[in-house]
Short mmCIF file of C-alpha atoms and ligand atoms in Angstrom, two decimals:
data_model
loop_
_atom_site.label_atom_id
_atom_site.label_comp_id
_atom_site.label_asym_id
_atom_site.label_seq_id
_atom_site.Cartn_x
_atom_site.Cartn_y
_atom_site.Cartn_z
CA MET A 8 61.93 -60.06 -54.47
CA ALA A 9 64.98 -59.70 -56.12
CA SER A 10 68.28 -61.97 -54.56
CA LYS A 11 71.31 -62.32 -55.60
CA GLY A 12 74.89 -63.18 -54.56
CA THR A 13 77.35 -60.79 -53.23
CA GLY A 14 80.38 -63.02 -53.00
CA ARG A 15 78.53 -65.98 -51.62
CA ILE A 16 76.21 -64.34 -49.26
CA SER A 17 72.56 -63.75 -50.28
CA LYS A 18 71.23 -59.97 -50.14
CA VAL A 19 67.15 -59.98 -50.25
CA ASP A 20 65.34 -57.16 -50.87
CA LEU A 21 62.42 -57.18 -48.35
CA ARG A 22 61.43 -53.45 -49.27
CA GLY A 23 57.79 -53.09 -48.93
CA VAL A 24 57.22 -56.97 -48.03
CA GLU A 25 54.50 -57.92 -45.72
CA PRO A 26 53.72 -61.54 -44.84
CA GLY A 27 51.08 -63.13 -47.44
CA GLY A 28 51.68 -60.32 -49.63
CA PRO A 29 53.71 -59.70 -53.35
CA GLY A 30 56.75 -61.10 -53.36
CA TRP A 31 56.91 -62.59 -49.62
CA GLU A 32 57.13 -66.22 -50.54
CA GLU A 33 60.22 -65.52 -52.41
CA ALA A 34 61.61 -63.55 -50.40
CA LYS A 35 61.01 -65.91 -47.48
CA ALA A 36 62.69 -68.80 -49.51
CA ALA A 37 65.56 -66.84 -50.16
CA VAL A 38 66.51 -65.80 -46.46
CA THR A 39 65.53 -69.23 -44.90
CA ALA A 40 68.16 -70.54 -47.57
CA SER A 41 70.77 -68.21 -46.41
CA MET A 42 69.94 -68.74 -42.72
CA GLU A 43 70.46 -72.51 -43.41
CA ALA A 44 72.95 -72.58 -45.11
CA LEU A 45 75.33 -69.91 -43.15
CA GLY A 46 73.48 -68.38 -40.35
CA ALA A 47 73.61 -65.13 -42.08
CA VAL A 48 71.75 -62.96 -44.53
CA LEU A 49 71.88 -59.53 -45.99
CA VAL A 50 68.69 -57.55 -46.02
CA VAL A 51 67.90 -54.33 -48.12
CA HIS A 52 65.44 -52.28 -46.04
CA ASP A 53 64.19 -48.95 -45.07
CA ALA A 54 64.65 -49.20 -41.46
CA VAL A 55 67.65 -47.15 -41.20
CA ASP A 56 66.71 -43.62 -43.45
CA PRO A 57 69.68 -41.32 -43.79
CA ASP A 58 68.06 -38.95 -40.87
CA LEU A 59 68.03 -41.89 -38.30
CA HIS A 60 71.46 -43.04 -39.96
CA GLN A 61 73.04 -39.63 -39.00
CA ALA A 62 70.82 -39.24 -35.50
CA LEU A 63 72.72 -42.67 -34.73
CA PHE A 64 76.15 -42.75 -36.13
CA GLY A 65 76.48 -38.50 -36.49
CA ARG A 66 75.06 -37.59 -32.91
CA ALA A 67 74.16 -40.25 -30.62
CA ALA A 68 77.15 -42.68 -30.66
CA PRO A 69 79.64 -40.25 -30.68
CA GLU A 70 77.98 -38.07 -27.72
CA PHE A 71 77.99 -41.60 -25.65
CA PHE A 72 81.19 -42.90 -26.44
CA ALA A 73 83.11 -39.43 -25.62
CA LEU A 74 82.16 -39.24 -22.38
CA PRO A 75 84.58 -39.79 -19.96
CA LEU A 76 85.57 -43.27 -19.31
CA ASP A 77 84.59 -43.59 -15.26
CA VAL A 78 81.06 -42.02 -16.09
CA LYS A 79 80.64 -45.08 -18.84
CA GLN A 80 82.01 -47.48 -16.57
CA ARG A 81 79.12 -46.94 -13.83
CA LEU A 82 77.34 -48.74 -16.50
CA VAL A 83 79.44 -51.95 -16.20
CA LYS A 84 76.53 -54.70 -15.10
CA GLY A 85 78.63 -57.79 -16.12
CA PRO A 86 79.83 -60.28 -18.62
CA ILE A 87 77.64 -58.87 -21.18
CA ASP A 88 75.65 -55.96 -19.93
CA GLY A 89 75.80 -52.19 -19.86
CA TYR A 90 78.87 -50.60 -20.59
CA LEU A 91 81.79 -53.16 -22.24
CA ALA A 92 85.28 -52.28 -22.14
CA ARG A 93 87.87 -53.56 -24.43
CA SER A 94 88.78 -57.10 -24.15
CA PRO A 95 91.21 -59.55 -25.22
CA ARG A 96 88.84 -60.62 -28.16
CA ALA A 97 88.24 -57.15 -28.96
CA PRO A 98 91.07 -54.91 -28.21
CA VAL A 99 89.77 -52.15 -29.45
CA CYS A 100 86.31 -52.19 -29.17
CA GLU A 101 84.10 -50.47 -26.54
CA SER A 102 80.28 -50.97 -26.64
CA VAL A 103 77.25 -50.32 -24.33
CA ARG A 104 74.04 -52.68 -24.39
CA ILE A 105 70.73 -51.11 -23.78
CA TRP A 106 67.92 -53.53 -22.79
CA GLU A 107 64.45 -53.12 -23.97
CA ALA A 108 64.94 -49.54 -25.42
CA THR A 109 61.96 -50.66 -28.01
CA HIS A 110 59.97 -49.44 -25.02
CA GLY A 111 60.96 -45.96 -25.73
CA GLY A 112 58.14 -44.32 -23.61
CA GLY A 113 58.12 -46.64 -20.65
CA PRO A 114 60.49 -47.25 -17.83
CA ALA A 115 63.37 -47.98 -20.69
CA ALA A 116 66.97 -48.79 -19.55
CA GLY A 117 67.74 -45.99 -22.33
CA ARG A 118 66.43 -43.48 -19.94
CA ASN A 119 67.41 -45.11 -16.88
CA TRP A 120 71.14 -45.34 -17.80
CA GLY A 121 70.42 -41.83 -19.85
CA ASP A 122 69.74 -40.31 -16.32
CA VAL A 123 73.03 -41.87 -14.97
CA VAL A 124 75.62 -40.44 -17.44
CA TRP A 125 73.42 -37.48 -18.47
CA PRO A 126 72.05 -35.94 -15.11
CA ARG A 127 69.94 -33.67 -17.12
CA GLY A 128 68.41 -36.34 -19.44
CA ASN A 129 69.06 -36.49 -23.07
CA PRO A 130 65.76 -37.00 -24.92
CA SER A 131 67.63 -37.14 -28.20
CA PHE A 132 69.94 -39.96 -27.86
CA ARG A 133 66.67 -41.80 -25.89
CA ASP A 134 64.68 -41.16 -28.95
CA THR A 135 67.34 -42.22 -31.35
CA VAL A 136 67.92 -45.59 -29.97
CA SER A 137 64.43 -46.19 -29.30
CA THR A 138 63.33 -45.59 -33.12
CA PHE A 139 66.24 -47.78 -34.35
CA ALA A 140 64.94 -50.28 -31.62
CA LYS A 141 61.47 -50.14 -32.88
CA ASN A 142 62.34 -50.70 -36.66
CA MET A 143 65.06 -52.86 -35.97
CA MET A 144 62.41 -54.91 -34.32
CA ALA A 145 59.55 -55.11 -36.95
CA LEU A 146 62.31 -56.01 -39.19
CA GLU A 147 63.52 -58.77 -36.71
CA ARG A 148 59.85 -60.04 -36.59
CA THR A 149 59.32 -60.52 -40.52
CA VAL A 150 63.00 -62.46 -40.45
CA SER A 151 62.24 -64.54 -37.72
CA THR A 152 58.44 -65.38 -38.91
CA MET A 153 59.86 -65.86 -42.26
CA ILE A 154 62.26 -68.73 -41.02
CA LEU A 155 59.94 -70.37 -38.92
CA GLU A 156 57.18 -70.23 -41.59
CA SER A 157 59.42 -71.94 -43.88
CA LEU A 158 60.82 -74.67 -41.25
CA GLY A 159 57.27 -75.68 -40.74
CA VAL A 160 55.92 -73.50 -37.98
CA ARG A 161 52.66 -72.45 -39.81
CA ASP A 162 50.46 -71.86 -36.73
CA GLU A 163 50.23 -68.23 -36.36
CA GLU A 164 49.71 -68.69 -32.49
CA ARG A 165 52.69 -70.85 -32.22
CA LEU A 166 54.93 -68.55 -34.15
CA GLY A 167 53.49 -65.67 -31.91
CA SER A 168 54.53 -67.38 -28.74
CA HIS A 169 57.68 -67.96 -29.93
CA LEU A 170 57.84 -63.89 -30.29
CA ASP A 171 56.70 -63.63 -26.76
CA THR A 172 59.49 -64.94 -25.49
CA LEU A 173 61.65 -62.57 -26.86
CA ALA A 174 63.33 -59.27 -25.15
CA TYR A 175 65.64 -57.00 -27.07
CA ASN A 176 68.33 -55.26 -26.91
CA VAL A 177 70.44 -52.27 -28.94
CA ARG A 178 74.44 -52.31 -28.96
CA LEU A 179 76.45 -48.94 -30.16
CA ALA A 180 79.91 -49.84 -30.62
CA HIS A 181 82.90 -48.29 -31.25
CA TYR A 182 86.32 -49.50 -32.25
CA ARG A 183 89.38 -47.10 -31.83
CA PRO A 184 91.91 -47.08 -34.95
CA PRO A 185 93.82 -50.43 -34.68
CA ALA A 186 96.69 -48.64 -34.54
CA ASP A 187 96.25 -47.02 -30.81
CA ALA A 188 95.87 -50.77 -29.62
CA ILE A 189 97.62 -50.90 -26.60
CA THR A 190 97.80 -55.29 -26.86
CA GLY A 191 98.16 -56.83 -30.12
CA ALA A 192 96.98 -59.86 -28.65
CA VAL A 193 94.53 -60.73 -32.31
CA GLY A 194 96.58 -58.99 -34.76
CA ASN A 195 96.45 -55.21 -35.71
CA ASP A 196 93.83 -55.13 -38.15
CA MET A 197 91.41 -57.95 -36.46
CA LEU A 198 89.18 -55.57 -34.03
CA MET A 199 86.49 -58.62 -33.01
CA GLN A 200 87.69 -62.46 -33.50
CA ALA A 201 85.50 -64.81 -35.05
CA HIS A 202 82.49 -65.86 -32.88
CA ARG A 203 78.76 -66.52 -33.04
CA ASP A 204 76.23 -64.42 -31.16
CA LEU A 205 74.21 -65.85 -27.95
CA SER A 206 71.13 -64.02 -29.69
CA THR A 207 67.84 -65.59 -31.66
CA LEU A 208 68.73 -63.00 -34.21
CA SER A 209 71.18 -60.47 -34.30
CA ILE A 210 70.77 -57.17 -36.91
CA VAL A 211 74.27 -55.15 -37.63
CA VAL A 212 74.26 -51.65 -39.01
CA GLN A 213 77.74 -50.60 -40.09
CA HIS A 214 78.46 -47.03 -40.16
CA ASP A 215 81.20 -46.07 -43.20
CA VAL A 216 83.65 -47.59 -42.06
CA GLU A 217 84.14 -51.49 -43.32
CA GLY A 218 85.11 -54.49 -41.30
CA LEU A 219 82.42 -57.14 -40.99
CA GLU A 220 83.07 -60.34 -42.63
CA VAL A 221 81.01 -63.63 -42.81
CA GLN A 222 82.58 -66.85 -42.80
CA LEU A 223 81.31 -68.88 -45.30
CA GLY A 224 81.04 -73.18 -45.28
CA ASP A 225 84.45 -73.61 -46.85
CA GLY A 226 85.99 -71.76 -44.24
CA SER A 227 86.57 -68.49 -46.13
CA TRP A 228 85.70 -65.17 -45.45
CA VAL A 229 83.53 -62.52 -47.26
CA ALA A 230 83.28 -59.07 -46.38
CA VAL A 231 80.24 -57.17 -46.05
CA PRO A 232 80.74 -53.57 -47.33
CA PRO A 233 78.90 -50.74 -45.44
CA GLU A 234 76.21 -50.05 -47.79
CA PRO A 235 73.38 -47.67 -46.48
CA GLY A 236 69.89 -49.44 -46.63
CA THR A 237 71.75 -52.61 -46.53
CA VAL A 238 72.11 -54.61 -42.82
CA ALA A 239 73.44 -58.19 -41.97
CA VAL A 240 71.05 -60.67 -40.12
CA PHE A 241 72.77 -63.09 -37.97
CA ALA A 242 70.83 -66.32 -36.37
CA GLY A 243 72.40 -66.86 -33.12
CA GLU A 244 72.89 -69.83 -30.73
CA MET A 245 69.72 -69.59 -29.40
CA LEU A 246 67.95 -69.95 -32.68
CA THR A 247 70.07 -72.69 -33.46
CA VAL A 248 68.45 -74.40 -30.04
CA VAL A 249 64.77 -73.53 -31.33
CA THR A 250 65.22 -74.50 -35.11
CA ASN A 251 66.61 -78.08 -33.04
CA GLY A 252 69.93 -77.20 -35.24
CA ARG A 253 68.47 -76.29 -38.70
CA VAL A 254 69.63 -72.79 -38.57
CA PRO A 255 73.43 -73.00 -37.35
CA ALA A 256 74.60 -69.53 -35.77
CA GLY A 257 76.59 -67.04 -38.24
CA VAL A 258 80.39 -67.07 -37.91
CA HIS A 259 81.46 -63.90 -37.89
CA ARG A 260 84.21 -60.98 -37.22
CA VAL A 261 85.55 -57.63 -37.67
CA ARG A 262 88.80 -57.03 -39.41
CA THR A 263 89.42 -53.69 -41.00
CA PRO A 264 92.55 -52.89 -42.81
CA SER A 265 92.12 -48.94 -42.81
CA ASN A 266 93.20 -47.53 -39.70
CA ARG A 267 90.14 -45.70 -39.07
CA GLU A 268 87.76 -45.34 -36.12
CA ARG A 269 84.56 -47.48 -36.49
CA LEU A 270 81.13 -47.40 -35.45
CA SER A 271 78.58 -49.71 -35.40
CA ALA A 272 74.73 -50.23 -34.16
CA LEU A 273 73.56 -53.48 -33.38
CA PHE A 274 70.18 -55.04 -32.36
CA PHE A 275 69.77 -58.36 -30.85
CA SER A 276 66.55 -60.51 -29.80
CA GLN A 277 67.30 -63.05 -27.30
CA PRO A 278 64.94 -65.30 -24.71
CA LYS A 279 64.06 -63.39 -21.89
CA GLY A 280 66.20 -63.85 -18.80
CA GLY A 281 65.45 -67.05 -16.63
CA SER A 282 63.85 -68.64 -19.52
CA THR A 283 64.59 -72.20 -20.75
CA VAL A 284 64.84 -72.38 -24.40
CA ARG A 285 63.64 -75.53 -26.31
CA PRO A 286 63.80 -77.05 -29.72
CA LEU A 287 59.82 -76.02 -31.32
CA GLU A 288 58.28 -79.23 -31.52
CA GLU A 289 57.21 -79.00 -34.92
CA LEU A 290 60.95 -79.25 -35.74
CA VAL A 291 61.63 -82.74 -33.82
CA GLY A 292 60.67 -85.67 -35.61
CA GLU A 293 61.70 -88.69 -37.43
CA ASP A 294 63.18 -86.72 -40.21
CA HIS A 295 64.76 -83.84 -37.51
CA PRO A 296 65.80 -86.05 -34.44
CA ARG A 297 66.09 -84.04 -30.91
CA ARG A 298 69.65 -82.18 -31.36
CA TYR A 299 69.47 -79.82 -28.19
CA ASN A 300 67.97 -80.28 -24.60
CA PRO A 301 66.45 -77.72 -23.08
CA CYS A 302 68.80 -74.59 -22.19
CA ASN A 303 68.50 -72.53 -19.04
CA LEU A 304 69.72 -69.05 -20.79
CA ASP A 305 71.06 -67.70 -17.63
CA GLU A 306 72.92 -70.93 -16.58
CA TYR A 307 74.43 -70.97 -20.28
CA ILE A 308 75.47 -67.34 -20.05
CA GLU A 309 77.54 -68.11 -17.39
CA PHE A 310 79.32 -71.21 -18.41
CA ARG A 311 79.83 -69.42 -21.82
CA PHE A 312 81.04 -66.26 -20.44
CA THR A 313 82.80 -67.01 -17.11
CA GLY A 314 82.61 -70.95 -16.71
CA ASP A 315 84.18 -73.75 -18.56
CA GLY A 316 82.39 -73.18 -22.11
CA ARG A 317 85.35 -70.83 -22.46
CA LYS A 318 87.42 -73.75 -23.44
CA PHE A 319 84.86 -75.26 -26.38
CA SER A 320 84.60 -74.29 -29.90
CA ASP A 321 80.80 -75.19 -29.95
CA PRO A 322 80.13 -74.44 -26.36
CA LEU A 323 76.37 -74.59 -27.08
CA LYS A 324 76.84 -78.07 -28.12
CA GLY A 325 78.92 -78.88 -25.10
CA PHE A 326 76.45 -77.09 -22.65
CA CYS A 327 73.36 -78.63 -24.14
CA GLY A 328 73.98 -80.50 -27.57
CA VAL A 329 72.21 -84.09 -27.35
O1 AKG P 415 80.56 -54.02 -35.17
C1 AKG P 415 80.37 -55.21 -35.87
O2 AKG P 415 79.84 -54.95 -37.09
C2 AKG P 415 80.17 -56.48 -35.35
C3 AKG P 415 80.10 -56.98 -33.97
C4 AKG P 415 79.50 -57.96 -33.33
O3 AKG P 415 79.71 -58.80 -33.86
C5 AKG P 415 79.02 -58.15 -31.98
O4 AKG P 415 79.30 -57.66 -31.26
O5 AKG P 415 78.77 -59.21 -31.55
FE1 FE2 P 416 78.36 -60.83 -33.21
#
């Protein structure tokens, strides 16, 4: 499959690419090379078709964010769960995280808190989020498989047992026009400061207002334009642990000079709550000495979001680096 530079971040076409099928090896090599270099890759995919795009950004997200603040605040659940109001790191961003939305028919978080905010239910909201999650989950599994296979995890069972450790969540994000910002803490066009995600993989789908930027190895930034059919995939810190440091977490930020409202839909995989994440044993050896100690996810979340980790430029290294 074709892979071409966009600025200097690779774009790989994964449409119709299946494990072992035509184009698999080439796409796998391109995805992994970009991940090893930047912790990020752009992917062309049909996971968000025009109908789903419209359902997400034309209806579900605007409908949720238009709810009164006190209703949304009933969903506040902790430093990184539920409804997240604006913060110094992202002064015009509000977002909501929906866990296990992939289990649309089961006791989905989407339905539970859907019942909280819409007492008579909102099946179209739930279906949209759950279709998005299912499609993103398939893409997540493809990309994870590509990376781990390339790095040397060949055994299907080992790959499967990694994938079984993951939980999934969807986040919808809404950025008010920057000029509305009450605090000028991070400058007018910086909607979200540079950061690494905590996840194993994060997938970002932008609506029609630009903003996502990826940091290259030389410290410069490259914009990722919102193109229908293209999503950005980032490695998060937990993938860095799992790969024993072979895949860095991609540094990214959101910056838009246009004074327009912005929406994005995000999908994250991350090890299940309470788990302890370790480098896969195939990825530790003479050529690749152990770089991370076992990382208890809940303890790391506390350290990173409410504890001393906030003072570190690389909290992961501070917490469990060897
Ligand atoms: O909204 C976006 O485009 C990206 C947001 C993001 O990076 C995050 O929420 O971690
Ligand atoms: Fe992020």
